[in-house]
Amino acid sequence: MPKFNELSKKQQRIIQSRHSEALILAGPGTGKTEMLAHRIVDILSNDPVEPDEILALTFSRKATFEMRTRLDEFEKIDTSDVNISTIHAESLRTYYQLGGSRRHILDDDEIKMVTKDALLDNGVSSGRNDIKCLIDYISQAKSNNILPQEVTSYNPEDEAFIELYENYESLLEYHNAMDFNDIILKPVRMLDSGNSLDRNIGHLLIDEFQDINSLEFNMMQKLGNNVEGLFIVGDDDQSIYGFRNANPNLIKSINSYYPSCYEDCLEETYRCSEHIIRGALEIVSKDENYEPKPIHSARGMGKPIKFLITRSEGSEANWIGQLIEEKIEEGYVEAKNIGILAKSLALAPVVIYELRRRGIDVTRHVSGGIFRHRAVRDIISVGRLMIDPSDNLAFRKCLTTNLASGIGDRGVEYLRDIAENRNLGYWDVVESIDSHRRSRRWRTPYRSFKYNIENLFSESMEMSNMDIMVMIAERIGVTGEEGVDELLEQVEQFGPSVPFNTVLATLQTNRGIDKANGGAEPELGDDSVSVMSMHASKGLTFDVVFLVGMDQKILPDTEQEINEQRRLCYVAMTRARSDLILCHTRKRTGTIARGVSFYNYSKFIEEIPKGHIEIIDET
């Protein structure tokens, strides 16, 4: 990390300023992380404040780790007690400090399960689209701090949703659980009802403010109440999380909440060349709400953006593969410094196949971390039920493994009917199943399932955490399946002294926080080309970047909000340091093309000035 005297005069001035409230607009590659770290050290060096009175909020666990790593580089000042956290981890901590009861944070499968139950209980269709629609409705309501009884719309359609929302909340209470939005909503409500924080926050620093939604902003305001210094960093041009209700208007209207807020802007990017930053700015500046900012490259003009046109996905993949192969052999770039980005990973299989055919290692980054693998989720669920038979959600998920047989949907419906109507746990019902009416059909399969779980628990008593996980994987038949080895590696990192229940709880909590913040950030391979979605590329940098799918109807998709797609394209383009290749092909196949489709090139291409782009026509 650069020393203070190596920073720009603008960065130095911002670091040393002491406005009670400040918003710093920081574009891609302008050194905001270094600035934040130096800001914290400057406060500790010059202000009468203790390290634990500084709170820095980020939007991912990886960003938290990077901030901590930067601070550790300052050897002359102790920063170990500075609080650095994601906003969701800090909210969860606040919830427990205020006396909130321990609750399980639902994962994706469990959210879908509970949502489906809410639909079924109301006699409503529970297909995939119905589940997604209700999940989106509830998420939007909670992101705006609205509970079922507070929905003010009198639209008949909303009335139906309100009833489903109420049922969903009742099921969360029954399961002693909370969803991702509740991580913020619950402490906000507790603070609104008169509870107070028993801690002293002197300085609050917030990174990636453009990604915040209304509920998170509410929480931020409560954490920042009465602080000496509020220091906000963000870039509305990089707001790309509309799917989790992020609101870029909050950063644009900061003065309406903090009238005396000082605003400044970091103007130099140390990442992108002038050609790249100019081309990207031309696209994002067509956003109807765009607010101009002075930004230029500290690296000079560099190479013009290249625009590749091919006839088909095969010819596109061949051209990309050949160029990557040549550049690696020449020593121009290492594989780990090459990124292939796409709006959807459904655009990437042909390119991945071609690279692997040429012997080039590829890491395909899929959102969800290890929890995207069914085998991992099943292992965790079995472990949870082994140590806590009252965990109804783990019980339900375990019924889908080979530890249970002969139960099916009707057996689950029977169990739910008894347990939820009598406010009993699922395990309690199974223990007393002989006493329940119409139970004969289900007695044997449920007893067998109960025996399998109890047997696993008894065998695990003298085992290490690693051995327990290996045993579970073997019993449910997922040994060797994708994600299992990675799970075992993570478990091993906890060490032998950490109790098994703590390992499970930490894995689950981290998964919940990652999901709430938009997904776990990818870990780049040591020597492989990275293939990922444009969303996943946020915060990353590559020497060479290929953007696949620069096709009209894909980017932009006319059925999606155009302004956020402009910002997404801007984020993806500005991941490139030196070489940026935008790729369009006239014919695509597969799910994203709904079979076979023919495309014109993206309208965004036309918006890049001719002086910043070169066309490579391979048709």
PDB file of N, CA, C and O in Angstrom, residues 138-196:
ATOM      1  N   ILE A 138     -41.955  -9.845  -0.439  1.00  0.00           N
ATOM      2  CA  ILE A 138     -41.590  -9.723   0.974  1.00  0.00           C
ATOM      3  C   ILE A 138     -40.252  -9.011   1.120  1.00  0.00           C
ATOM      4  O   ILE A 138     -40.082  -8.145   1.996  1.00  0.00           O
ATOM      5  N   SER A 139     -39.291  -9.338   0.260  1.00  0.00           N
ATOM      6  CA  SER A 139     -37.977  -8.700   0.334  1.00  0.00           C
ATOM      7  C   SER A 139     -38.077  -7.205   0.105  1.00  0.00           C
ATOM      8  O   SER A 139     -37.448  -6.409   0.820  1.00  0.00           O
ATOM      9  N   GLN A 140     -38.878  -6.806  -0.862  1.00  0.00           N
ATOM     10  CA  GLN A 140     -39.035  -5.376  -1.136  1.00  0.00           C
ATOM     11  C   GLN A 140     -39.704  -4.664   0.038  1.00  0.00           C
ATOM     12  O   GLN A 140     -39.300  -3.561   0.425  1.00  0.00           O
ATOM     13  N   ALA A 141     -40.711  -5.298   0.614  1.00  0.00           N
ATOM     14  CA  ALA A 141     -41.389  -4.685   1.769  1.00  0.00           C
ATOM     15  C   ALA A 141     -40.424  -4.522   2.941  1.00  0.00           C
ATOM     16  O   ALA A 141     -40.328  -3.450   3.544  1.00  0.00           O
ATOM     17  N   LYS A 142     -39.682  -5.578   3.250  1.00  0.00           N
ATOM     18  CA  LYS A 142     -38.755  -5.505   4.385  1.00  0.00           C
ATOM     19  C   LYS A 142     -37.619  -4.522   4.125  1.00  0.00           C
ATOM     20  O   LYS A 142     -37.155  -3.849   5.049  1.00  0.00           O
ATOM     21  N   SER A 143     -37.156  -4.436   2.877  1.00  0.00           N
ATOM     22  CA  SER A 143     -36.089  -3.485   2.542  1.00  0.00           C
ATOM     23  C   SER A 143     -36.541  -2.047   2.742  1.00  0.00           C
ATOM     24  O   SER A 143     -35.710  -1.147   2.858  1.00  0.00           O
ATOM     25  N   ASN A 144     -37.846  -1.842   2.770  1.00  0.00           N
ATOM     26  CA  ASN A 144     -38.402  -0.516   3.033  1.00  0.00           C
ATOM     27  C   ASN A 144     -38.977  -0.407   4.448  1.00  0.00           C
ATOM     28  O   ASN A 144     -39.758   0.497   4.729  1.00  0.00           O
ATOM     29  N   ASN A 145     -38.585  -1.376   5.303  1.00  0.00           N
ATOM     30  CA  ASN A 145     -38.979  -1.347   6.728  1.00  0.00           C
ATOM     31  C   ASN A 145     -40.491  -1.431   6.902  1.00  0.00           C
ATOM     32  O   ASN A 145     -41.081  -0.754   7.738  1.00  0.00           O
ATOM     33  N   ILE A 146     -41.127  -2.299   6.112  1.00  0.00           N
ATOM     34  CA  ILE A 146     -42.584  -2.453   6.158  1.00  0.00           C
ATOM     35  C   ILE A 146     -42.933  -3.891   6.540  1.00  0.00           C
ATOM     36  O   ILE A 146     -42.536  -4.839   5.862  1.00  0.00           O
ATOM     37  N   LEU A 147     -43.668  -4.051   7.625  1.00  0.00           N
ATOM     38  CA  LEU A 147     -44.176  -5.348   8.055  1.00  0.00           C
ATOM     39  C   LEU A 147     -45.595  -5.541   7.522  1.00  0.00           C
ATOM     40  O   LEU A 147     -46.225  -4.579   7.046  1.00  0.00           O
ATOM     41  N   PRO A 148     -46.143  -6.759   7.586  1.00  0.00           N
ATOM     42  CA  PRO A 148     -47.444  -7.019   6.952  1.00  0.00           C
ATOM     43  C   PRO A 148     -48.543  -6.047   7.362  1.00  0.00           C
ATOM     44  O   PRO A 148     -49.301  -5.556   6.507  1.00  0.00           O
ATOM     45  N   GLN A 149     -48.635  -5.763   8.655  1.00  0.00           N
ATOM     46  CA  GLN A 149     -49.715  -4.908   9.146  1.00  0.00           C
ATOM     47  C   GLN A 149     -49.538  -3.447   8.751  1.00  0.00           C
ATOM     48  O   GLN A 149     -50.433  -2.630   8.960  1.00  0.00           O
ATOM     49  N   GLU A 150     -48.387  -3.115   8.156  1.00  0.00           N
ATOM     50  CA  GLU A 150     -48.099  -1.724   7.798  1.00  0.00           C
ATOM     51  C   GLU A 150     -48.229  -1.447   6.304  1.00  0.00           C
ATOM     52  O   GLU A 150     -48.021  -0.327   5.861  1.00  0.00           O
ATOM     53  N   VAL A 151     -48.563  -2.483   5.537  1.00  0.00           N
ATOM     54  CA  VAL A 151     -48.769  -2.271   4.103  1.00  0.00           C
ATOM     55  C   VAL A 151     -50.034  -1.444   3.932  1.00  0.00           C
ATOM     56  O   VAL A 151     -51.110  -1.815   4.405  1.00  0.00           O
ATOM     57  N   THR A 152     -49.911  -0.287   3.273  1.00  0.00           N
ATOM     58  CA  THR A 152     -51.028   0.653   3.200  1.00  0.00           C
ATOM     59  C   THR A 152     -51.831   0.542   1.914  1.00  0.00           C
ATOM     60  O   THR A 152     -52.878   1.162   1.775  1.00  0.00           O
ATOM     61  N   SER A 153     -51.346  -0.238   0.950  1.00  0.00           N
ATOM     62  CA  SER A 153     -52.052  -0.336  -0.327  1.00  0.00           C
ATOM     63  C   SER A 153     -53.386  -1.053  -0.148  1.00  0.00           C
ATOM     64  O   SER A 153     -53.512  -1.986   0.649  1.00  0.00           O
ATOM     65  N   TYR A 154     -54.377  -0.624  -0.889  1.00  0.00           N
ATOM     66  CA  TYR A 154     -55.684  -1.272  -0.851  1.00  0.00           C
ATOM     67  C   TYR A 154     -55.972  -2.021  -2.150  1.00  0.00           C
ATOM     68  O   TYR A 154     -57.098  -2.381  -2.448  1.00  0.00           O
ATOM     69  N   ASN A 155     -54.920  -2.227  -2.925  1.00  0.00           N
ATOM     70  CA  ASN A 155     -55.049  -3.018  -4.142  1.00  0.00           C
ATOM     71  C   ASN A 155     -55.429  -4.449  -3.760  1.00  0.00           C
ATOM     72  O   ASN A 155     -54.783  -5.047  -2.894  1.00  0.00           O
ATOM     73  N   PRO A 156     -56.476  -5.015  -4.373  1.00  0.00           N
ATOM     74  CA  PRO A 156     -56.892  -6.380  -4.015  1.00  0.00           C
ATOM     75  C   PRO A 156     -55.762  -7.390  -4.140  1.00  0.00           C
ATOM     76  O   PRO A 156     -55.659  -8.322  -3.326  1.00  0.00           O
ATOM     77  N   GLU A 157     -54.880  -7.195  -5.135  1.00  0.00           N
ATOM     78  CA  GLU A 157     -53.747  -8.104  -5.300  1.00  0.00           C
ATOM     79  C   GLU A 157     -52.802  -8.003  -4.097  1.00  0.00           C
ATOM     80  O   GLU A 157     -52.283  -9.000  -3.606  1.00  0.00           O
ATOM     81  N   ASP A 158     -52.603  -6.777  -3.608  1.00  0.00           N
ATOM     82  CA  ASP A 158     -51.746  -6.590  -2.439  1.00  0.00           C
ATOM     83  C   ASP A 158     -52.363  -7.221  -1.199  1.00  0.00           C
ATOM     84  O   ASP A 158     -51.646  -7.727  -0.329  1.00  0.00           O
ATOM     85  N   GLU A 159     -53.689  -7.184  -1.097  1.00  0.00           N
ATOM     86  CA  GLU A 159     -54.351  -7.789   0.062  1.00  0.00           C
ATOM     87  C   GLU A 159     -54.042  -9.280   0.137  1.00  0.00           C
ATOM     88  O   GLU A 159     -53.830  -9.831   1.213  1.00  0.00           O
ATOM     89  N   ALA A 160     -53.997  -9.929  -1.018  1.00  0.00           N
ATOM     90  CA  ALA A 160     -53.654 -11.348  -1.047  1.00  0.00           C
ATOM     91  C   ALA A 160     -52.213 -11.557  -0.602  1.00  0.00           C
ATOM     92  O   ALA A 160     -51.896 -12.475   0.163  1.00  0.00           O
ATOM     93  N   PHE A 161     -51.328 -10.674  -1.050  1.00  0.00           N
ATOM     94  CA  PHE A 161     -49.929 -10.776  -0.665  1.00  0.00           C
ATOM     95  C   PHE A 161     -49.748 -10.526   0.835  1.00  0.00           C
ATOM     96  O   PHE A 161     -48.911 -11.153   1.477  1.00  0.00           O
ATOM     97  N   ILE A 162     -50.521  -9.590   1.372  1.00  0.00           N
ATOM     98  CA  ILE A 162     -50.410  -9.285   2.802  1.00  0.00           C
ATOM     99  C   ILE A 162     -50.708 -10.526   3.634  1.00  0.00           C
ATOM    100  O   ILE A 162     -50.002 -10.827   4.606  1.00  0.00           O
ATOM    101  N   GLU A 163     -51.751 -11.252   3.251  1.00  0.00           N
ATOM    102  CA  GLU A 163     -52.099 -12.466   3.984  1.00  0.00           C
ATOM    103  C   GLU A 163     -50.985 -13.498   3.896  1.00  0.00           C
ATOM    104  O   GLU A 163     -50.641 -14.161   4.887  1.00  0.00           O
ATOM    105  N   LEU A 164     -50.395 -13.632   2.717  1.00  0.00           N
ATOM    106  CA  LEU A 164     -49.282 -14.563   2.549  1.00  0.00           C
ATOM    107  C   LEU A 164     -48.062 -14.111   3.343  1.00  0.00           C
ATOM    108  O   LEU A 164     -47.350 -14.926   3.945  1.00  0.00           O
ATOM    109  N   TYR A 165     -47.808 -12.803   3.340  1.00  0.00           N
ATOM    110  CA  TYR A 165     -46.698 -12.220   4.101  1.00  0.00           C
ATOM    111  C   TYR A 165     -46.880 -12.510   5.595  1.00  0.00           C
ATOM    112  O   TYR A 165     -45.937 -12.913   6.292  1.00  0.00           O
ATOM    113  N   GLU A 166     -48.106 -12.338   6.093  1.00  0.00           N
ATOM    114  CA  GLU A 166     -48.386 -12.625   7.502  1.00  0.00           C
ATOM    115  C   GLU A 166     -48.123 -14.101   7.822  1.00  0.00           C
ATOM    116  O   GLU A 166     -47.548 -14.434   8.867  1.00  0.00           O
ATOM    117  N   ASN A 167     -48.543 -14.971   6.919  1.00  0.00           N
ATOM    118  CA  ASN A 167     -48.340 -16.401   7.131  1.00  0.00           C
ATOM    119  C   ASN A 167     -46.856 -16.743   7.121  1.00  0.00           C
ATOM    120  O   ASN A 167     -46.367 -17.542   7.931  1.00  0.00           O
ATOM    121  N   TYR A 168     -46.119 -16.113   6.214  1.00  0.00           N
ATOM    122  CA  TYR A 168     -44.668 -16.308   6.128  1.00  0.00           C
ATOM    123  C   TYR A 168     -43.994 -15.907   7.445  1.00  0.00           C
ATOM    124  O   TYR A 168     -43.153 -16.642   7.988  1.00  0.00           O
ATOM    125  N   GLU A 169     -44.392 -14.755   7.984  1.00  0.00           N
ATOM    126  CA  GLU A 169     -43.814 -14.292   9.252  1.00  0.00           C
ATOM    127  C   GLU A 169     -44.165 -15.234  10.397  1.00  0.00           C
ATOM    128  O   GLU A 169     -43.343 -15.484  11.283  1.00  0.00           O
ATOM    129  N   SER A 170     -45.386 -15.748  10.392  1.00  0.00           N
ATOM    130  CA  SER A 170     -45.782 -16.706  11.440  1.00  0.00           C
ATOM    131  C   SER A 170     -44.927 -17.965  11.375  1.00  0.00           C
ATOM    132  O   SER A 170     -44.534 -18.524  12.414  1.00  0.00           O
ATOM    133  N   LEU A 171     -44.627 -18.414  10.163  1.00  0.00           N
ATOM    134  CA  LEU A 171     -43.793 -19.600  10.009  1.00  0.00           C
ATOM    135  C   LEU A 171     -42.361 -19.334  10.473  1.00  0.00           C
ATOM    136  O   LEU A 171     -41.714 -20.210  11.053  1.00  0.00           O
ATOM    137  N   LEU A 172     -41.861 -18.121  10.232  1.00  0.00           N
ATOM    138  CA  LEU A 172     -40.530 -17.780  10.742  1.00  0.00           C
ATOM    139  C   LEU A 172     -40.508 -17.859  12.259  1.00  0.00           C
ATOM    140  O   LEU A 172     -39.537 -18.360  12.855  1.00  0.00           O
ATOM    141  N   GLU A 173     -41.555 -17.366  12.899  1.00  0.00           N
ATOM    142  CA  GLU A 173     -41.627 -17.433  14.358  1.00  0.00           C
ATOM    143  C   GLU A 173     -41.662 -18.881  14.834  1.00  0.00           C
ATOM    144  O   GLU A 173     -40.994 -19.246  15.796  1.00  0.00           O
ATOM    145  N   TYR A 174     -42.456 -19.694  14.153  1.00  0.00           N
ATOM    146  CA  TYR A 174     -42.547 -21.106  14.520  1.00  0.00           C
ATOM    147  C   TYR A 174     -41.174 -21.782  14.442  1.00  0.00           C
ATOM    148  O   TYR A 174     -40.800 -22.582  15.305  1.00  0.00           O
ATOM    149  N   HIS A 175     -40.424 -21.434  13.392  1.00  0.00           N
ATOM    150  CA  HIS A 175     -39.106 -22.051  13.189  1.00  0.00           C
ATOM    151  C   HIS A 175     -37.992 -21.333  13.957  1.00  0.00           C
ATOM    152  O   HIS A 175     -36.833 -21.742  13.845  1.00  0.00           O
ATOM    153  N   ASN A 176     -38.339 -20.283  14.704  1.00  0.00           N
ATOM    154  CA  ASN A 176     -37.332 -19.487  15.411  1.00  0.00           C
ATOM    155  C   ASN A 176     -36.221 -19.066  14.450  1.00  0.00           C
ATOM    156  O   ASN A 176     -35.028 -19.271  14.710  1.00  0.00           O
ATOM    157  N   ALA A 177     -36.625 -18.471  13.341  1.00  0.00           N
ATOM    158  CA  ALA A 177     -35.686 -18.149  12.266  1.00  0.00           C
ATOM    159  C   ALA A 177     -35.876 -16.718  11.799  1.00  0.00           C
ATOM    160  O   ALA A 177     -36.864 -16.054  12.138  1.00  0.00           O
ATOM    161  N   MET A 178     -34.921 -16.237  11.032  1.00  0.00           N
ATOM    162  CA  MET A 178     -35.049 -14.955  10.367  1.00  0.00           C
ATOM    163  C   MET A 178     -34.436 -15.054   8.981  1.00  0.00           C
ATOM    164  O   MET A 178     -33.541 -15.876   8.732  1.00  0.00           O
ATOM    165  N   ASP A 179     -34.934 -14.229   8.072  1.00  0.00           N
ATOM    166  CA  ASP A 179     -34.370 -14.214   6.733  1.00  0.00           C
ATOM    167  C   ASP A 179     -33.297 -13.132   6.641  1.00  0.00           C
ATOM    168  O   ASP A 179     -32.987 -12.443   7.610  1.00  0.00           O
ATOM    169  N   PHE A 180     -32.714 -12.966   5.447  1.00  0.00           N
ATOM    170  CA  PHE A 180     -31.598 -12.038   5.276  1.00  0.00           C
ATOM    171  C   PHE A 180     -31.980 -10.608   5.646  1.00  0.00           C
ATOM    172  O   PHE A 180     -31.210  -9.887   6.281  1.00  0.00           O
ATOM    173  N   ASN A 181     -33.181 -10.196   5.249  1.00  0.00           N
ATOM    174  CA  ASN A 181     -33.607  -8.828   5.531  1.00  0.00           C
ATOM    175  C   ASN A 181     -33.798  -8.585   7.025  1.00  0.00           C
ATOM    176  O   ASN A 181     -33.594  -7.469   7.519  1.00  0.00           O
ATOM    177  N   ASP A 182     -34.178  -9.642   7.752  1.00  0.00           N
ATOM    178  CA  ASP A 182     -34.397  -9.489   9.196  1.00  0.00           C
ATOM    179  C   ASP A 182     -33.112  -9.164   9.950  1.00  0.00           C
ATOM    180  O   ASP A 182     -33.158  -8.624  11.061  1.00  0.00           O
ATOM    181  N   ILE A 183     -31.970  -9.505   9.361  1.00  0.00           N
ATOM    182  CA  ILE A 183     -30.694  -9.190  10.008  1.00  0.00           C
ATOM    183  C   ILE A 183     -30.587  -7.687  10.267  1.00  0.00           C
ATOM    184  O   ILE A 183     -30.021  -7.251  11.270  1.00  0.00           O
ATOM    185  N   ILE A 184     -31.162  -6.908   9.364  1.00  0.00           N
ATOM    186  CA  ILE A 184     -31.183  -5.447   9.534  1.00  0.00           C
ATOM    187  C   ILE A 184     -32.491  -4.998  10.200  1.00  0.00           C
ATOM    188  O   ILE A 184     -32.495  -4.164  11.102  1.00  0.00           O
ATOM    189  N   LEU A 185     -33.593  -5.562   9.751  1.00  0.00           N
ATOM    190  CA  LEU A 185     -34.912  -5.098  10.194  1.00  0.00           C
ATOM    191  C   LEU A 185     -35.110  -5.234  11.697  1.00  0.00           C
ATOM    192  O   LEU A 185     -35.624  -4.314  12.353  1.00  0.00           O
ATOM    193  N   LYS A 186     -34.703  -6.349  12.259  1.00  0.00           N
ATOM    194  CA  LYS A 186     -34.957  -6.568  13.686  1.00  0.00           C
ATOM    195  C   LYS A 186     -34.232  -5.568  14.574  1.00  0.00           C
ATOM    196  O   LYS A 186     -34.858  -4.971  15.470  1.00  0.00           O
ATOM    197  N   PRO A 187     -32.920  -5.331  14.396  1.00  0.00           N
ATOM    198  CA  PRO A 187     -32.285  -4.315  15.257  1.00  0.00           C
ATOM    199  C   PRO A 187     -32.807  -2.906  15.004  1.00  0.00           C
ATOM    200  O   PRO A 187     -32.892  -2.097  15.938  1.00  0.00           O
ATOM    201  N   VAL A 188     -33.196  -2.593  13.762  1.00  0.00           N
ATOM    202  CA  VAL A 188     -33.791  -1.278  13.477  1.00  0.00           C
ATOM    203  C   VAL A 188     -35.070  -1.109  14.285  1.00  0.00           C
ATOM    204  O   VAL A 188     -35.292  -0.064  14.923  1.00  0.00           O
ATOM    205  N   ARG A 189     -35.912  -2.133  14.293  1.00  0.00           N
ATOM    206  CA  ARG A 189     -37.172  -2.049  15.041  1.00  0.00           C
ATOM    207  C   ARG A 189     -36.921  -1.964  16.549  1.00  0.00           C
ATOM    208  O   ARG A 189     -37.622  -1.257  17.276  1.00  0.00           O
ATOM    209  N   MET A 190     -35.927  -2.670  17.025  1.00  0.00           N
ATOM    210  CA  MET A 190     -35.615  -2.637  18.458  1.00  0.00           C
ATOM    211  C   MET A 190     -35.118  -1.252  18.873  1.00  0.00           C
ATOM    212  O   MET A 190     -35.489  -0.732  19.930  1.00  0.00           O
ATOM    213  N   LEU A 191     -34.318  -0.628  18.023  1.00  0.00           N
ATOM    214  CA  LEU A 191     -33.836   0.724  18.313  1.00  0.00           C
ATOM    215  C   LEU A 191     -34.963   1.746  18.197  1.00  0.00           C
ATOM    216  O   LEU A 191     -35.023   2.710  18.959  1.00  0.00           O
ATOM    217  N   ASP A 192     -35.876   1.523  17.262  1.00  0.00           N
ATOM    218  CA  ASP A 192     -37.036   2.417  17.119  1.00  0.00           C
ATOM    219  C   ASP A 192     -37.952   2.361  18.339  1.00  0.00           C
ATOM    220  O   ASP A 192     -38.645   3.335  18.652  1.00  0.00           O
ATOM    221  N   SER A 193     -37.960   1.215  19.007  1.00  0.00           N
ATOM    222  CA  SER A 193     -38.890   1.045  20.135  1.00  0.00           C
ATOM    223  C   SER A 193     -38.299   1.492  21.470  1.00  0.00           C
ATOM    224  O   SER A 193     -38.869   1.213  22.525  1.00  0.00           O
ATOM    225  N   GLY A 194     -37.163   2.159  21.424  1.00  0.00           N
ATOM    226  CA  GLY A 194     -36.625   2.748  22.648  1.00  0.00           C
ATOM    227  C   GLY A 194     -35.362   2.122  23.185  1.00  0.00           C
ATOM    228  O   GLY A 194     -34.756   2.645  24.129  1.00  0.00           O
ATOM    229  N   ASN A 195     -34.931   1.011  22.628  1.00  0.00           N
ATOM    230  CA  ASN A 195     -33.661   0.431  23.054  1.00  0.00           C
ATOM    231  C   ASN A 195     -32.520   1.338  22.606  1.00  0.00           C
ATOM    232  O   ASN A 195     -32.613   2.021  21.584  1.00  0.00           O
ATOM    233  N   SER A 196     -31.430   1.325  23.339  1.00  0.00           N
ATOM    234  CA  SER A 196     -30.292   2.171  22.974  1.00  0.00           C
ATOM    235  C   SER A 196     -29.024   1.344  22.912  1.00  0.00           C
ATOM    236  O   SER A 196     -28.874   0.338  23.615  1.00  0.00           O
TER     237      SER A 196
END
